[in-house]
CSV table of C-alpha atoms and ligand atoms in Angstrom, one decimal:
chain,number,residue,atom,x,y,z
H,45,UNK,CA,115.8,-14.2,64.7
H,46,UNK,CA,113.1,-16.2,61.9
H,47,UNK,CA,109.3,-15.6,63.3
H,48,UNK,CA,106.8,-18.4,63.7
H,49,UNK,CA,105.0,-17.9,60.9
H,50,UNK,CA,108.2,-18.2,58.0
H,51,UNK,CA,108.4,-21.2,56.0
H,52,UNK,CA,110.2,-23.7,57.4
H,53,UNK,CA,114.1,-24.1,55.9
H,54,UNK,CA,116.7,-26.3,57.1
H,55,UNK,CA,120.3,-26.4,56.9
H,56,UNK,CA,122.1,-29.9,56.6
H,57,UNK,CA,125.8,-29.5,56.9
H,58,UNK,CA,128.1,-32.6,55.8
H,59,UNK,CA,132.0,-32.6,56.1
H,60,UNK,CA,132.9,-34.7,53.4
H,61,UNK,CA,130.3,-34.0,50.8
H,62,UNK,CA,132.4,-36.0,48.3
H,63,UNK,CA,131.5,-39.1,50.3
H,64,UNK,CA,128.4,-41.5,49.3
H,65,UNK,CA,127.4,-42.3,52.8
H,66,UNK,CA,126.8,-38.4,53.1
H,67,UNK,CA,125.3,-38.0,49.5
H,68,UNK,CA,123.0,-40.9,50.5
H,69,UNK,CA,122.4,-39.1,54.3
H,70,UNK,CA,121.4,-35.8,51.5
H,71,UNK,CA,119.5,-37.6,49.7
H,72,UNK,CA,117.2,-39.5,52.5
H,73,UNK,CA,117.5,-35.5,54.1
H,74,UNK,CA,115.4,-34.2,51.1
H,75,UNK,CA,112.9,-37.3,51.1
H,76,UNK,CA,112.2,-35.6,54.6
H,77,UNK,CA,111.8,-32.3,53.2
H,78,UNK,CA,109.1,-33.4,50.5
H,79,UNK,CA,107.4,-35.1,52.7
H,80,UNK,CA,107.3,-32.0,55.2
H,81,UNK,CA,107.4,-29.5,52.4
H,82,UNK,CA,110.6,-27.5,54.1
H,83,UNK,CA,113.4,-26.6,52.2
H,84,UNK,CA,117.0,-28.1,52.6
H,85,UNK,CA,119.8,-26.2,52.4
H,86,UNK,CA,122.7,-29.0,51.4
H,87,UNK,CA,126.3,-27.2,52.4
H,88,UNK,CA,129.6,-28.9,52.3
H,89,UNK,CA,131.7,-28.2,55.4
H,90,UNK,CA,135.4,-29.2,54.9
H,91,UNK,CA,136.9,-27.0,57.2
H,92,UNK,CA,136.1,-25.0,60.5
H,93,UNK,CA,136.3,-21.6,58.6
H,94,UNK,CA,133.5,-22.8,55.9
H,95,UNK,CA,131.5,-24.3,58.7
H,96,UNK,CA,131.0,-20.4,60.3
H,97,UNK,CA,130.4,-19.4,57.3
H,98,UNK,CA,127.7,-21.9,56.3
H,99,UNK,CA,126.1,-20.8,59.7
H,100,UNK,CA,126.1,-17.6,59.0
H,101,UNK,CA,125.0,-18.0,55.6
H,102,UNK,CA,122.0,-20.2,57.2
H,103,UNK,CA,121.1,-16.8,59.5
H,104,UNK,CA,121.2,-15.0,56.8
H,105,UNK,CA,118.8,-17.0,54.4
H,106,UNK,CA,116.4,-17.1,57.4
H,107,UNK,CA,117.1,-21.2,58.2
H,108,UNK,CA,115.8,-21.6,61.5
H,109,UNK,CA,117.8,-25.3,62.3
H,110,UNK,CA,120.4,-27.2,61.2
H,111,UNK,CA,121.7,-30.6,61.5
H,112,UNK,CA,125.8,-31.2,61.5
H,113,UNK,CA,128.2,-33.3,60.8
H,114,UNK,CA,131.6,-31.6,61.8
H,115,UNK,CA,135.2,-31.4,59.9
H,116,UNK,CA,135.9,-31.5,63.8
H,117,UNK,CA,133.8,-32.6,66.9
H,118,UNK,CA,136.1,-30.2,68.8
H,119,UNK,CA,134.3,-27.3,67.0
H,120,UNK,CA,131.7,-28.1,69.6
H,121,UNK,CA,131.8,-25.0,71.0
H,122,UNK,CA,131.8,-22.9,68.0
H,123,UNK,CA,128.8,-24.7,66.8
H,124,UNK,CA,127.2,-24.2,70.7
H,125,UNK,CA,127.9,-20.5,70.2
H,126,UNK,CA,127.2,-19.2,66.9
H,127,UNK,CA,123.6,-21.6,67.1
H,128,UNK,CA,123.5,-19.2,70.2
H,129,UNK,CA,123.9,-15.5,68.8
H,130,UNK,CA,121.7,-16.2,65.8
H,131,UNK,CA,119.1,-18.6,67.5
H,132,UNK,CA,119.5,-21.6,65.5
H,133,UNK,CA,118.5,-24.5,66.4
H,134,UNK,CA,121.2,-27.0,65.8
H,135,UNK,CA,121.5,-31.5,66.1
H,136,UNK,CA,124.5,-33.3,64.9
H,137,UNK,CA,125.0,-36.3,63.1
H,138,UNK,CA,127.2,-39.4,63.1
H,139,UNK,CA,129.9,-37.1,64.7
H,140,UNK,CA,129.1,-36.2,68.5
H,141,UNK,CA,130.2,-32.8,69.0
H,142,UNK,CA,132.5,-32.3,72.1
H,143,UNK,CA,133.8,-29.7,74.5
H,144,UNK,CA,137.4,-28.4,75.4
H,145,UNK,CA,137.2,-31.4,77.5
H,146,UNK,CA,136.2,-33.6,75.3
H,147,UNK,CA,132.8,-33.8,77.0
H,148,UNK,CA,129.7,-34.1,74.4
H,149,UNK,CA,127.8,-31.2,74.0
H,150,UNK,CA,124.7,-31.7,75.9
H,151,UNK,CA,122.4,-28.8,74.2
H,152,UNK,CA,122.9,-30.4,71.1
H,153,UNK,CA,121.0,-33.3,70.5
H,154,UNK,CA,122.9,-36.2,68.7
H,155,UNK,CA,122.3,-38.9,66.3
H,156,UNK,CA,124.6,-41.2,65.9
H,157,UNK,CA,125.8,-45.4,65.4
H,158,UNK,CA,126.3,-47.6,67.9
H,159,UNK,CA,130.2,-47.2,67.5
H,160,UNK,CA,132.0,-49.6,69.8
H,161,UNK,CA,129.1,-52.5,69.0
H,162,UNK,CA,129.1,-52.0,65.3
H,163,UNK,CA,132.8,-52.1,65.5
H,164,UNK,CA,132.4,-55.3,67.6
H,165,UNK,CA,130.8,-56.5,64.5
H,166,UNK,CA,133.0,-55.9,62.3
H,167,UNK,CA,135.7,-57.9,64.4
H,168,UNK,CA,133.7,-60.7,64.5
H,169,UNK,CA,132.9,-61.0,60.9
H,170,UNK,CA,136.5,-61.2,59.9
H,171,UNK,CA,137.5,-63.9,62.9
H,172,UNK,CA,134.3,-65.9,61.4
H,173,UNK,CA,135.7,-65.7,57.7
H,174,UNK,CA,139.2,-66.2,58.9
H,175,UNK,CA,138.1,-69.5,60.5
H,176,UNK,CA,136.1,-70.7,57.4
H,177,UNK,CA,139.3,-70.6,55.6
H,178,UNK,CA,141.4,-72.4,57.9
H,179,UNK,CA,143.9,-69.8,58.2
H,180,UNK,CA,146.4,-70.6,61.4
H,181,UNK,CA,146.2,-67.4,63.7
H,182,UNK,CA,149.9,-66.7,63.8
H,183,UNK,CA,150.1,-66.4,59.7
H,184,UNK,CA,147.5,-63.5,60.0
H,185,UNK,CA,148.0,-59.9,60.6
H,186,UNK,CA,145.1,-57.8,61.6
H,187,UNK,CA,145.5,-53.9,60.1
H,188,UNK,CA,143.5,-51.5,61.7
H,189,UNK,CA,142.8,-48.5,60.0
H,190,UNK,CA,143.2,-45.6,63.3
H,191,UNK,CA,141.6,-42.3,63.0
H,192,UNK,CA,141.6,-42.0,67.1
H,193,UNK,CA,141.4,-38.2,67.6
H,194,UNK,CA,137.3,-38.9,66.3
H,195,UNK,CA,135.7,-40.9,68.8
H,196,UNK,CA,133.5,-42.6,67.2
H,197,UNK,CA,136.3,-44.4,65.0
H,198,UNK,CA,138.2,-44.9,68.1
H,199,UNK,CA,135.4,-46.9,69.4
H,200,UNK,CA,134.6,-48.6,66.3
H,201,UNK,CA,138.4,-49.7,65.9
H,202,UNK,CA,138.2,-50.7,69.7
H,203,UNK,CA,135.2,-53.1,69.1
H,204,UNK,CA,136.7,-54.8,66.3
H,205,UNK,CA,140.4,-55.0,68.5
H,206,UNK,CA,138.2,-56.1,71.2
H,207,UNK,CA,136.4,-58.9,69.5
H,208,UNK,CA,139.6,-60.2,67.8
H,209,UNK,CA,140.9,-60.8,71.3
H,210,UNK,CA,137.7,-62.4,72.8
H,211,UNK,CA,138.4,-64.8,70.0
H,212,UNK,CA,141.8,-65.6,70.7
H,213,UNK,CA,143.7,-63.5,67.7
H,214,UNK,CA,147.3,-63.2,68.7
H,215,UNK,CA,147.1,-59.2,70.2
H,216,UNK,CA,150.7,-58.9,68.7
H,217,UNK,CA,149.3,-59.3,65.1
H,218,UNK,CA,147.4,-56.1,65.2
H,219,UNK,CA,149.2,-54.0,63.5
H,220,UNK,CA,148.0,-50.1,63.5
H,221,UNK,CA,148.0,-47.5,60.6
H,222,UNK,CA,147.1,-44.2,61.3
H,223,UNK,CA,145.2,-42.4,58.9
H,224,UNK,CA,145.9,-38.7,58.2
H,225,UNK,CA,142.0,-38.0,56.8
H,226,UNK,CA,139.5,-39.8,56.5
H,227,UNK,CA,139.5,-40.9,52.6
H,228,UNK,CA,140.6,-43.9,50.4
H,229,UNK,CA,143.9,-42.4,49.5
H,230,UNK,CA,145.2,-41.4,53.2
H,231,UNK,CA,144.1,-44.9,53.8
H,232,UNK,CA,146.2,-46.6,51.1
H,233,UNK,CA,148.9,-44.5,52.2
H,234,UNK,CA,148.9,-45.0,55.6
H,235,UNK,CA,148.4,-48.9,54.8
H,236,UNK,CA,151.4,-49.1,52.6
H,237,UNK,CA,153.6,-48.4,55.2
H,238,UNK,CA,152.4,-51.1,57.6
H,239,UNK,CA,152.1,-53.3,55.0
H,240,UNK,CA,156.1,-52.7,53.6
H,241,UNK,CA,156.8,-52.7,57.6
H,242,UNK,CA,154.9,-56.3,58.3
H,243,UNK,CA,156.0,-58.4,55.5
H,244,UNK,CA,156.4,-61.8,57.7
H,245,UNK,CA,152.8,-62.7,57.5
H,246,UNK,CA,151.0,-64.5,55.2
H,247,UNK,CA,147.4,-63.5,54.9
H,248,UNK,CA,145.9,-60.1,56.1
H,249,UNK,CA,142.6,-59.1,58.1
H,250,UNK,CA,141.5,-55.4,57.3
H,251,UNK,CA,139.4,-53.4,59.5
H,252,UNK,CA,139.1,-49.2,60.2
H,253,UNK,CA,136.2,-46.9,61.0
H,254,UNK,CA,134.4,-46.7,57.5
H,255,UNK,CA,134.2,-48.4,54.1
H,256,UNK,CA,136.9,-45.6,52.5
H,257,UNK,CA,139.5,-46.6,55.1
H,258,UNK,CA,139.0,-50.4,54.1
H,259,UNK,CA,138.6,-49.8,50.6
H,260,UNK,CA,142.5,-47.6,50.2
H,261,UNK,CA,144.2,-50.5,52.6
H,262,UNK,CA,142.5,-53.2,50.4
H,263,UNK,CA,144.2,-51.3,47.2
H,264,UNK,CA,147.7,-51.1,48.7
H,265,UNK,CA,147.4,-54.5,50.1
H,266,UNK,CA,146.4,-56.1,46.3
H,267,UNK,CA,149.4,-53.7,45.1
H,268,UNK,CA,151.2,-56.3,46.9
H,269,UNK,CA,149.7,-59.3,46.1
H,270,UNK,CA,147.4,-60.2,48.5
H,271,UNK,CA,144.4,-61.2,46.5
H,272,UNK,CA,140.9,-61.8,47.6
H,273,UNK,CA,142.2,-65.5,48.9
H,274,UNK,CA,145.0,-63.6,51.3
H,275,UNK,CA,142.7,-61.0,52.7
H,276,UNK,CA,139.7,-59.9,54.2
H,277,UNK,CA,138.9,-56.7,54.3
H,278,UNK,CA,134.9,-55.8,56.3
H,279,UNK,CA,134.4,-52.0,56.4
H,280,UNK,CA,131.3,-49.7,57.8
H,281,UNK,CA,128.6,-48.2,56.0
H,282,UNK,CA,127.0,-50.0,52.8
H,283,UNK,CA,127.2,-47.0,50.3
H,284,UNK,CA,128.0,-46.6,47.1
H,285,UNK,CA,132.0,-47.4,48.2
H,286,UNK,CA,130.8,-50.9,49.3
H,287,UNK,CA,128.3,-51.3,46.6
H,288,UNK,CA,130.7,-51.1,43.8
H,289,UNK,CA,133.2,-53.6,45.1
H,290,UNK,CA,130.5,-56.1,45.6
H,291,UNK,CA,129.1,-55.3,42.3
H,292,UNK,CA,133.3,-55.9,40.6
H,293,UNK,CA,132.4,-59.6,38.1
H,294,UNK,CA,136.0,-60.7,40.1
H,295,UNK,CA,136.0,-61.1,44.3
H,296,UNK,CA,138.1,-58.2,45.7
H,297,UNK,CA,139.5,-58.5,49.4
H,298,UNK,CA,136.3,-55.6,50.3
H,299,UNK,CA,134.8,-59.2,51.3
H,300,UNK,CA,131.8,-57.2,54.1
H,301,UNK,CA,131.0,-54.3,55.3
H,302,UNK,CA,128.2,-53.2,58.3
H,303,UNK,CA,125.5,-51.6,56.8
H,304,UNK,CA,124.3,-48.6,59.0
H,305,UNK,CA,121.4,-46.9,57.6
H,306,UNK,CA,121.6,-43.5,56.0
H,307,UNK,CA,117.8,-43.6,55.9
H,308,UNK,CA,117.9,-42.9,59.7
H,309,UNK,CA,120.6,-40.7,59.6
H,310,UNK,CA,119.2,-38.5,57.0
H,311,UNK,CA,115.9,-38.5,56.9
H,312,UNK,CA,114.8,-38.8,60.7
H,313,UNK,CA,117.3,-36.5,61.9
H,314,UNK,CA,116.0,-34.0,59.3
H,315,UNK,CA,112.5,-35.1,60.6
H,316,UNK,CA,113.3,-34.2,64.4
H,317,UNK,CA,114.8,-31.3,63.2
H,318,UNK,CA,111.9,-30.0,61.6
H,319,UNK,CA,109.3,-31.0,64.4
H,320,UNK,CA,111.8,-29.4,66.5
H,321,UNK,CA,111.0,-26.2,64.8
H,322,UNK,CA,107.9,-26.6,63.2
H,323,UNK,CA,105.9,-28.1,66.5
H,324,UNK,CA,108.3,-27.1,69.0
H,325,UNK,CA,109.7,-30.9,69.9
H,326,UNK,CA,112.8,-31.5,70.7
H,327,UNK,CA,114.8,-34.5,69.4
H,328,UNK,CA,115.7,-37.2,72.2
H,329,UNK,CA,119.0,-36.1,73.5
H,330,UNK,CA,120.9,-39.3,72.3
H,331,UNK,CA,119.9,-42.2,69.3
H,332,UNK,CA,122.2,-44.9,68.5
H,333,UNK,CA,121.5,-47.0,65.6
H,334,UNK,CA,122.7,-50.3,64.8
H,335,UNK,CA,123.7,-52.4,62.0
H,336,UNK,CA,124.3,-55.5,59.7
H,337,UNK,CA,127.2,-57.1,58.2
H,338,UNK,CA,126.0,-57.5,54.4
H,339,UNK,CA,128.5,-59.2,52.2
H,340,UNK,CA,128.0,-60.2,48.2
H,341,UNK,CA,125.4,-63.3,49.2
H,342,UNK,CA,123.0,-61.4,51.6
H,343,UNK,CA,123.5,-57.8,50.2
H,344,UNK,CA,119.5,-57.8,48.7
H,345,UNK,CA,118.5,-58.6,51.8
H,346,UNK,CA,120.1,-57.3,54.3
H,347,UNK,CA,119.2,-53.5,52.1
H,348,UNK,CA,116.1,-54.5,51.7
H,349,UNK,CA,116.1,-55.1,55.4
H,350,UNK,CA,116.5,-51.5,55.9
H,351,UNK,CA,114.2,-50.2,53.6
H,352,UNK,CA,116.9,-49.2,51.2
J,178,FCA,C1,131.6,-40.7,60.3
J,178,FCA,C2,132.4,-41.5,59.0
J,178,FCA,C3,131.4,-41.6,58.0
J,178,FCA,C4,130.3,-41.9,58.3
J,178,FCA,C5,129.4,-42.0,59.4
J,178,FCA,C6,128.1,-43.0,59.9
J,178,FCA,O1,131.1,-39.4,60.2
J,178,FCA,O2,133.2,-40.4,58.9
J,178,FCA,O3,132.2,-41.6,57.1
J,178,FCA,O4,130.9,-43.6,59.1
J,178,FCA,O5,130.7,-41.5,60.6
């Protein structure tokens, strides 16, 4: 175990290092490291084996703790065991770690998004825009990109479904498409199958767990002639994936996203971990962050509100 006088070293482990959201989290964690003068070790952990190797590696480097978004939340017990064995502090970000019964692990503090509420904002945004366009609900399909094995993903899309239902959208027009992974390509493939099976809709609403899910589906819909006037997609995130879409000269089906805060999730978790290590001040057991609907029109304003 590291001695109290050792310089503070903190790991930041993420499941999908190539995804802009995680790049942003790392960037803000770096900011915290500069400010507080600790060193930050960033490691991508695409699977359980890499995750365990990364934790061992941190211990060997005399790190005192880490922030983690695990490749599978069911690895929770493995994380808890590893941290106890080698005396490292752990906090989860984005995806809350669970035990064998699917129950959150109490010894690991967590910062995540208020998934269900944010999902509701997605659903309300889709309905609002659909009404503005005057579409008859009977002509509209709503595609739910599903990754139900991840609780935060399931809660996000459930929020959207409930908002659609509450707004009178016909439940039978909601179509599920299960992604095998949480990237754009898997979403593209899943959406393609769903569109092939449901050719009777004139318009589509699209939602999913993040911007990548929605973007992949939008690309699939566009490939079938659903231009932006027939398609409304709202993602969750607001990092580069969404910004790239918004900066295209031509409108795409990617109408909006609920902006969430990579600054809070990156900077704040790193600071929390630092204070736990250096000042013996443990993080709050659970912190849930909020989001705001962002479109091409209000993006500058909303990003500014988030300090981005
Ligand atoms: C999950 C998703 C990411 C991001 C994050 C807040 O980890 O996989 O895309 O939405 O939650």
